[in-house]
XYZ file of C-alpha atoms in Angstrom:
456
model
C 33.058 -17.151 -26.596
C 33.583 -20.118 -28.872
C 30.786 -21.677 -30.838
C 30.999 -24.889 -28.775
C 30.568 -22.927 -25.524
C 27.620 -21.084 -27.013
C 25.941 -24.325 -28.099
C 26.638 -25.825 -24.668
C 24.758 -22.997 -22.960
C 21.866 -23.350 -25.382
C 21.613 -27.084 -24.770
C 21.854 -26.643 -20.998
C 19.067 -24.076 -20.773
C 16.886 -25.348 -23.619
C 17.372 -22.333 -25.895
C 16.496 -22.999 -29.548
C 17.723 -20.779 -32.350
C 20.760 -19.442 -34.174
C 19.845 -15.844 -34.998
C 22.704 -13.320 -34.527
C 20.656 -11.169 -32.109
C 19.895 -14.183 -29.912
C 23.512 -15.355 -29.921
C 24.714 -11.873 -28.948
C 22.298 -11.748 -25.984
C 23.536 -15.150 -24.769
C 27.170 -14.069 -25.079
C 26.548 -10.918 -23.014
C 24.743 -12.937 -20.340
C 27.592 -15.438 -20.139
C 30.232 -12.696 -19.946
C 28.507 -10.745 -17.145
C 27.535 -13.846 -15.153
C 30.859 -14.287 -13.213
C 30.598 -10.720 -11.856
C 28.132 -9.264 -9.318
C 26.996 -6.489 -11.642
C 23.304 -5.642 -11.840
C 21.691 -6.634 -15.141
C 18.614 -5.194 -16.857
C 16.980 -7.492 -19.417
C 14.611 -5.856 -21.874
C 12.354 -7.384 -24.488
C 8.745 -7.978 -25.418
C 6.428 -10.105 -23.337
C 6.861 -13.815 -24.054
C 10.324 -13.470 -25.625
C 12.042 -15.588 -22.931
C 13.675 -13.030 -20.617
C 13.563 -15.326 -17.586
C 15.808 -17.872 -19.352
C 18.588 -15.276 -19.475
C 18.279 -14.589 -15.755
C 18.790 -18.323 -15.128
C 21.867 -18.306 -17.359
C 23.356 -15.425 -15.355
C 22.688 -17.188 -12.037
C 23.821 -20.697 -12.987
C 27.028 -19.601 -14.709
C 28.003 -17.326 -11.801
C 29.714 -18.088 -8.499
C 26.281 -17.797 -6.844
C 24.942 -20.888 -8.593
C 24.813 -22.801 -5.285
C 22.768 -20.043 -3.674
C 19.054 -19.457 -3.953
C 17.412 -18.164 -7.130
C 13.986 -16.555 -6.774
C 11.933 -15.079 -9.615
C 9.466 -12.397 -8.493
C 6.769 -10.908 -10.725
C 6.439 -7.359 -9.403
C 3.228 -6.793 -11.341
C 1.495 -9.732 -9.649
C 2.019 -8.517 -6.059
C -0.452 -5.923 -4.674
C 1.024 -2.539 -3.838
C 0.121 -2.883 -0.160
C 2.029 -6.127 0.346
C 5.019 -5.912 -2.002
C 7.257 -4.322 0.665
C 6.468 -7.197 3.008
C 7.107 -9.775 0.280
C 10.473 -8.347 -0.710
C 11.854 -7.151 2.640
C 9.814 -9.058 5.238
C 7.865 -7.758 8.232
C 7.802 -7.972 12.006
C 4.999 -9.441 14.067
C 2.160 -6.947 14.450
C 3.512 -4.639 11.733
C 0.050 -4.498 10.161
C -3.331 -6.175 10.430
C -2.900 -9.896 9.862
C 0.834 -9.961 10.614
C 0.521 -12.609 13.339
C 4.132 -13.729 12.926
C 7.406 -12.263 11.726
C 8.260 -13.130 8.136
C 11.467 -13.124 6.120
C 11.415 -11.310 2.794
C 12.896 -12.474 -0.491
C 16.026 -10.363 -0.063
C 16.741 -12.029 3.273
C 15.977 -15.538 2.023
C 18.161 -15.205 -1.101
C 21.202 -13.899 0.783
C 24.162 -15.109 -1.266
C 21.997 -15.884 -4.275
C 20.175 -14.129 -7.116
C 16.761 -12.475 -7.228
C 15.040 -11.932 -10.577
C 12.623 -8.983 -10.535
C 10.335 -9.375 -13.531
C 8.108 -6.484 -14.673
C 10.231 -4.088 -12.619
C 8.367 -1.129 -14.136
C 5.235 -2.151 -12.182
C 7.004 -1.673 -8.841
C 5.554 1.201 -6.726
C 7.730 4.281 -6.245
C 8.038 3.710 -2.487
C 9.344 0.186 -3.031
C 11.731 1.503 -5.693
C 13.358 3.685 -3.023
C 13.839 0.649 -0.777
C 15.304 -1.344 -3.679
C 17.732 1.459 -4.507
C 19.131 1.299 -0.967
C 19.663 -2.454 -1.295
C 21.503 -1.994 -4.592
C 23.722 0.790 -3.267
C 24.459 -0.340 0.300
C 23.125 -3.885 0.577
C 20.862 -2.721 3.438
C 17.142 -2.990 4.053
C 14.649 -2.574 6.896
C 11.732 -4.898 7.492
C 8.223 -3.482 7.564
C 7.453 -2.491 11.159
C 11.080 -2.649 12.256
C 13.763 -0.052 12.906
C 16.692 -2.459 12.670
C 18.897 -2.244 9.586
C 19.758 -5.624 8.081
C 22.334 -6.484 5.449
C 22.085 -8.839 2.512
C 24.345 -9.977 -0.301
C 22.005 -10.470 -3.235
C 22.528 -10.066 -6.930
C 19.610 -8.351 -8.688
C 18.600 -9.158 -12.241
C 15.639 -7.093 -13.461
C 13.475 -7.378 -16.559
C 10.835 -5.274 -18.240
C 8.855 -5.179 -21.467
C 8.384 -1.399 -21.551
C 10.711 1.530 -22.203
C 11.964 2.548 -18.753
C 13.288 5.915 -19.965
C 9.778 6.847 -21.061
C 8.512 5.701 -17.657
C 11.117 7.958 -16.040
C 9.926 10.923 -18.112
C 6.318 10.238 -17.042
C 7.338 10.082 -13.390
C 6.455 6.397 -13.069
C 10.006 5.180 -12.453
C 12.914 6.607 -10.483
C 15.722 7.887 -12.684
C 18.449 6.995 -10.168
C 17.135 3.438 -9.919
C 17.073 3.134 -13.705
C 20.758 3.982 -14.036
C 21.595 1.715 -11.092
C 19.793 -1.240 -12.694
C 21.006 -0.584 -16.227
C 24.650 -1.413 -15.460
C 24.687 -4.144 -18.090
C 21.716 -4.124 -20.499
C 20.661 -7.256 -22.376
C 18.109 -7.032 -25.179
C 16.163 -10.205 -26.019
C 14.980 -9.997 -29.659
C 11.303 -10.586 -30.482
C 10.426 -13.805 -32.272
C 9.604 -12.070 -35.573
C 13.228 -10.833 -35.783
C 14.736 -14.293 -35.347
C 14.061 -15.583 -38.875
C 14.354 -19.371 -39.257
C 14.286 -19.780 -35.461
C 10.481 -19.658 -35.722
C 10.348 -22.908 -37.675
C 12.903 -24.562 -35.364
C 10.902 -23.608 -32.276
C 7.650 -24.806 -33.856
C 9.237 -28.183 -34.623
C 10.597 -28.389 -31.045
C 7.165 -27.695 -29.514
C 5.301 -30.175 -31.725
C 7.927 -32.871 -31.079
C 7.736 -32.352 -27.309
C 3.947 -32.523 -27.468
C 4.069 -35.724 -29.520
C 6.510 -37.405 -27.104
C 4.454 -36.408 -24.094
C 1.169 -37.794 -25.443
C 2.700 -40.521 -27.647
C 1.299 -39.322 -30.941
C 2.808 -38.641 -34.330
C 4.353 -35.138 -34.555
C 2.952 -32.462 -36.849
C 4.793 -31.673 -40.077
C 4.496 -28.485 -42.148
C 4.599 -28.289 -45.923
C 6.974 -25.805 -47.546
C 4.230 -23.249 -48.201
C 3.055 -23.628 -44.582
C 6.604 -22.992 -43.360
C 6.809 -19.816 -45.456
C 3.468 -18.652 -44.052
C 4.646 -19.352 -40.503
C 7.825 -17.332 -41.015
C 5.837 -14.342 -42.288
C 3.794 -13.938 -39.088
C 4.416 -11.146 -36.554
C 3.689 -13.190 -33.400
C 3.028 -10.326 -30.954
C 2.900 -12.925 -28.167
C 6.335 -14.217 -29.236
C 7.440 -17.679 -28.056
C 4.425 -18.112 -25.784
C 2.046 -17.563 -28.691
C 4.015 -19.901 -30.971
C 3.902 -22.669 -28.366
C 0.138 -22.266 -27.986
C -0.229 -22.516 -31.765
C 1.906 -25.682 -31.914
C -0.045 -27.353 -29.086
C -3.336 -26.353 -30.670
C -2.511 -27.865 -34.037
C -1.048 -31.004 -32.439
C -4.224 -31.809 -30.538
C -6.821 -30.799 -33.135
C -5.275 -32.333 -36.253
C -6.281 -35.927 -35.538
C -6.442 -37.563 -38.976
C -3.944 -35.631 -41.051
C -0.581 -34.842 -39.420
C 0.749 -32.904 -42.414
C -0.424 -29.297 -42.323
C -0.487 -27.128 -45.446
C -0.786 -23.358 -45.742
C -4.615 -23.359 -45.823
C -4.917 -25.297 -42.583
C -2.186 -23.258 -40.927
C -3.936 -20.042 -41.947
C -7.079 -21.314 -40.221
C -5.186 -21.940 -36.955
C -3.343 -18.622 -37.185
C -6.676 -16.803 -37.347
C -7.941 -18.755 -34.351
C -4.742 -18.090 -32.442
C -4.924 -14.340 -33.104
C -8.505 -14.052 -31.792
C -10.357 -13.745 -35.099
C -13.604 -15.627 -35.583
C -13.136 -18.977 -37.287
C -15.619 -21.522 -36.014
C -17.871 -21.533 -32.984
C -17.111 -19.977 -29.628
C -14.370 -17.656 -30.827
C -14.410 -13.901 -30.438
C -13.293 -11.558 -33.198
C -11.134 -8.548 -32.506
C -13.617 -6.254 -34.204
C -16.554 -7.589 -32.188
C -16.718 -4.533 -29.996
C -16.480 -2.112 -32.938
C -19.287 -3.820 -34.871
C -21.548 -4.079 -31.847
C -20.938 -0.741 -30.206
C -24.595 0.248 -30.726
C -25.894 -2.874 -29.037
C -26.907 -2.708 -25.406
C -27.219 -5.380 -22.829
C -30.279 -5.470 -20.612
C -28.876 -3.197 -17.920
C -27.641 -0.543 -20.350
C -30.948 -0.560 -22.196
C -32.845 -0.051 -18.958
C -30.672 2.908 -18.025
C -31.163 4.401 -21.485
C -34.956 4.176 -21.164
C -34.903 5.751 -17.702
C -32.735 8.648 -18.767
C -34.896 9.241 -21.853
C -37.955 9.290 -19.602
C -36.308 11.782 -17.291
C -35.417 14.025 -20.221
C -38.972 13.925 -21.587
C -40.504 14.779 -18.211
C -38.145 17.720 -17.836
C -39.075 18.880 -21.351
C -42.797 18.592 -20.503
C -42.295 20.721 -17.411
C -40.586 23.430 -19.446
C -43.345 23.419 -22.077
C -46.076 23.521 -19.435
C -44.367 26.450 -17.731
C -44.156 28.365 -21.025
C -47.870 27.764 -21.651
C -48.738 29.127 -18.203
C -46.551 32.167 -18.760
C -48.417 32.703 -22.048
C -51.796 32.936 -20.236
C -52.563 29.286 -20.903
C -52.319 29.529 -24.706
C -50.388 26.982 -26.769
C -48.630 28.726 -29.635
C -46.700 27.470 -32.606
C -43.449 28.830 -31.204
C -43.878 26.778 -28.020
C -44.555 23.600 -29.984
C -41.595 24.234 -32.248
C -39.320 24.711 -29.265
C -40.305 21.307 -27.908
C -40.847 19.310 -31.086
C -38.464 16.587 -29.867
C -41.205 15.491 -27.490
C -43.311 14.280 -30.406
C -40.644 12.361 -32.278
C -41.374 8.669 -32.649
C -45.135 8.939 -32.042
C -47.202 6.761 -34.337
C -50.810 7.320 -35.320
C -50.777 10.950 -34.182
C -50.995 14.001 -36.397
C -48.320 16.360 -35.184
C -48.609 19.880 -36.608
C -45.655 20.752 -38.809
C -46.644 24.326 -39.646
C -45.567 26.316 -36.633
C -46.876 29.689 -37.722
C -47.726 32.416 -35.254
C -51.432 32.015 -36.103
C -51.460 28.407 -34.943
C -54.210 27.723 -32.420
C -54.164 24.726 -30.183
C -57.182 22.406 -30.497
C -59.824 22.669 -27.829
C -58.968 20.444 -24.923
C -61.628 17.805 -24.399
C -61.034 15.857 -21.174
C -63.405 13.112 -22.323
C -61.171 12.454 -25.349
C -57.934 12.446 -23.389
C -58.971 10.373 -20.396
C -59.991 6.703 -20.692
C -63.744 5.932 -20.878
C -63.789 4.620 -17.308
C -62.580 7.941 -15.909
C -65.299 10.220 -14.438
C -65.883 13.521 -16.164
C -63.182 15.922 -15.251
C -64.150 19.362 -14.102
C -61.434 21.850 -14.760
C -60.664 23.956 -11.685
C -60.660 27.694 -11.898
C -56.957 28.523 -11.847
C -56.759 32.095 -10.680
C -53.262 32.255 -9.306
C -49.950 30.889 -10.488
C -46.872 31.070 -8.284
C -43.530 30.793 -10.053
C -40.222 30.966 -8.194
C -37.524 33.252 -9.654
C -35.370 30.336 -10.755
C -38.348 28.605 -12.456
C -37.496 25.416 -10.634
C -40.611 25.487 -8.440
C -44.114 25.939 -9.796
C -47.278 25.985 -7.677
C -50.841 26.411 -8.983
C -53.434 27.667 -6.507
C -57.049 26.715 -7.279
C -59.635 29.276 -6.239
C -63.380 28.711 -6.048
C -65.992 31.239 -7.075
C -65.505 33.089 -3.815
C -61.785 33.415 -4.513
C -60.966 31.112 -1.631
C -57.956 28.897 -1.962
C -59.095 25.274 -1.981
C -56.098 23.237 -3.060
C -52.488 23.810 -3.873
C -51.098 21.647 -6.677
C -47.321 21.286 -6.528
C -45.903 19.937 -9.784
C -42.295 19.927 -8.587
C -42.884 16.396 -7.372
C -42.529 15.193 -10.991
C -38.759 15.545 -11.024
C -38.563 14.021 -7.556
C -40.603 11.019 -8.691
C -38.281 10.500 -11.675
C -35.261 10.682 -9.382
C -36.857 8.280 -6.916
C -37.771 5.973 -9.785
C -34.141 5.799 -10.892
C -32.993 5.090 -7.352
C -35.656 2.408 -6.959
C -34.598 0.749 -10.210
C -30.967 0.838 -9.118
C -31.820 -0.613 -5.711
C -33.934 -3.373 -7.295
C -31.145 -4.276 -9.718
C -28.620 -4.496 -6.861
C -30.980 -6.755 -4.869
C -31.547 -8.981 -7.922
C -27.798 -9.242 -8.583
C -27.107 -10.155 -4.946
C -29.816 -12.816 -4.953
C -28.596 -14.231 -8.261
C -25.048 -14.592 -6.939
C -26.094 -15.789 -3.458
C -24.980 -12.512 -1.817
C -21.441 -12.793 -3.157
C -20.538 -9.149 -3.702
C -17.631 -9.859 -6.029
C -19.768 -11.622 -8.639
C -22.749 -9.299 -8.114
C -20.495 -6.303 -8.806
C -19.262 -7.968 -12.006
C -22.860 -8.498 -13.191
C -23.715 -4.873 -12.448
C -20.578 -3.556 -14.142
C -19.353 -1.684 -11.053
C -16.515 -2.181 -8.597
C -16.976 -4.162 -5.407
C -16.249 -1.021 -3.391
C -18.994 0.911 -5.209
C -21.425 -1.968 -4.624
C -20.628 -1.910 -0.894
C -21.308 1.841 -0.785
C -24.620 1.405 -2.629
C -25.692 -1.345 -0.210
C -25.076 1.013 2.699
C -26.755 3.925 0.886
C -29.961 2.021 0.204
C -29.831 0.089 3.498
C -30.059 -3.245 1.702
C -30.144 -6.234 3.985
C -28.164 -9.150 2.653
C -29.947 -12.430 3.245
């Protein structure tokens, strides 16, 4: 390909740049275009892969046919077969009419399958049949139809690694990879970065009738040193951002450009921007819901610990020893104004229990029942204390297993209340209520049924 032909293609499709890697990709696209060979375009996100698919279509004999670009990652798994191959009336719920798929509509043209790696395995098998035989079957039909479509696929991930992980069919990979085209990332295109930046700022200035932005030499050097993980898309956003915010001064130096580069990369410079390390620095912070759950779980743990300590005291004939206190010393952490014994010797004696000191002044004097019998289940999960009067007659049975049940019920009640509050706040819109609660909409629906919550 001569240099004039190369520049003609660039001008026709709006491609800016002169890097060797970019020129090689354009030459390959132009050479394969007149054939019907399948092409696989690889490159990072935002590097301009779709432009190469348009070159292949418009330079080919199919240029008068249809060209459709399909983002496989944007179509739900349950409907992608219908979108690509069509469906018959009544094929599934909601299929009120028959529909033509993209492969039927683009018969004689070109279909560009972007993010091909996101395609489900079942759809990959259907696509393989189209590539090999030009045949497909609509969803809900048994009739084989034929189509004459050229497929150009693109991806930003390594398909061989996807094949090794079982996420992509190996036979489809080799069928697609007939002619590979690699689109270089922006950081590997050298001076093309400055040319593209100038193109974007000039277009912005012409559109809004303002003076275009100019970079000083040190600003140009800084721009060329950036990685630009978002590639051309990120560079265009940066150019538009500077063009609209730099009102007074249209000449940007390295200091100003550094400020915009930090903003563009997500680092905090000014109000309303989020830093990348925000989550790392605030990992110990809790929002209101998380804090509530933390308190409830701490309460549950403490109650369980109290039950264990109480059971040990009963097994020890009602005596509190230093060993028991030492085994449950976590219960007393964080208490203020209380003298917690730190010497857990075997001779430690618990202070005499005075109900009048423990209970509030308004509480009537407590008369301790005569506990004569203690019933403990073998698994120590159930504990019943039988109170006997002087005649050894059983008066009352105190069941302390209800403590754990009350904690469990308390957690369920809190969860139910939070769901009701979220539904009321969002006017019974489950999608937004689920987002506030940090759960999926399906989980929220199950909880509503579980707690029998009536939506107003």
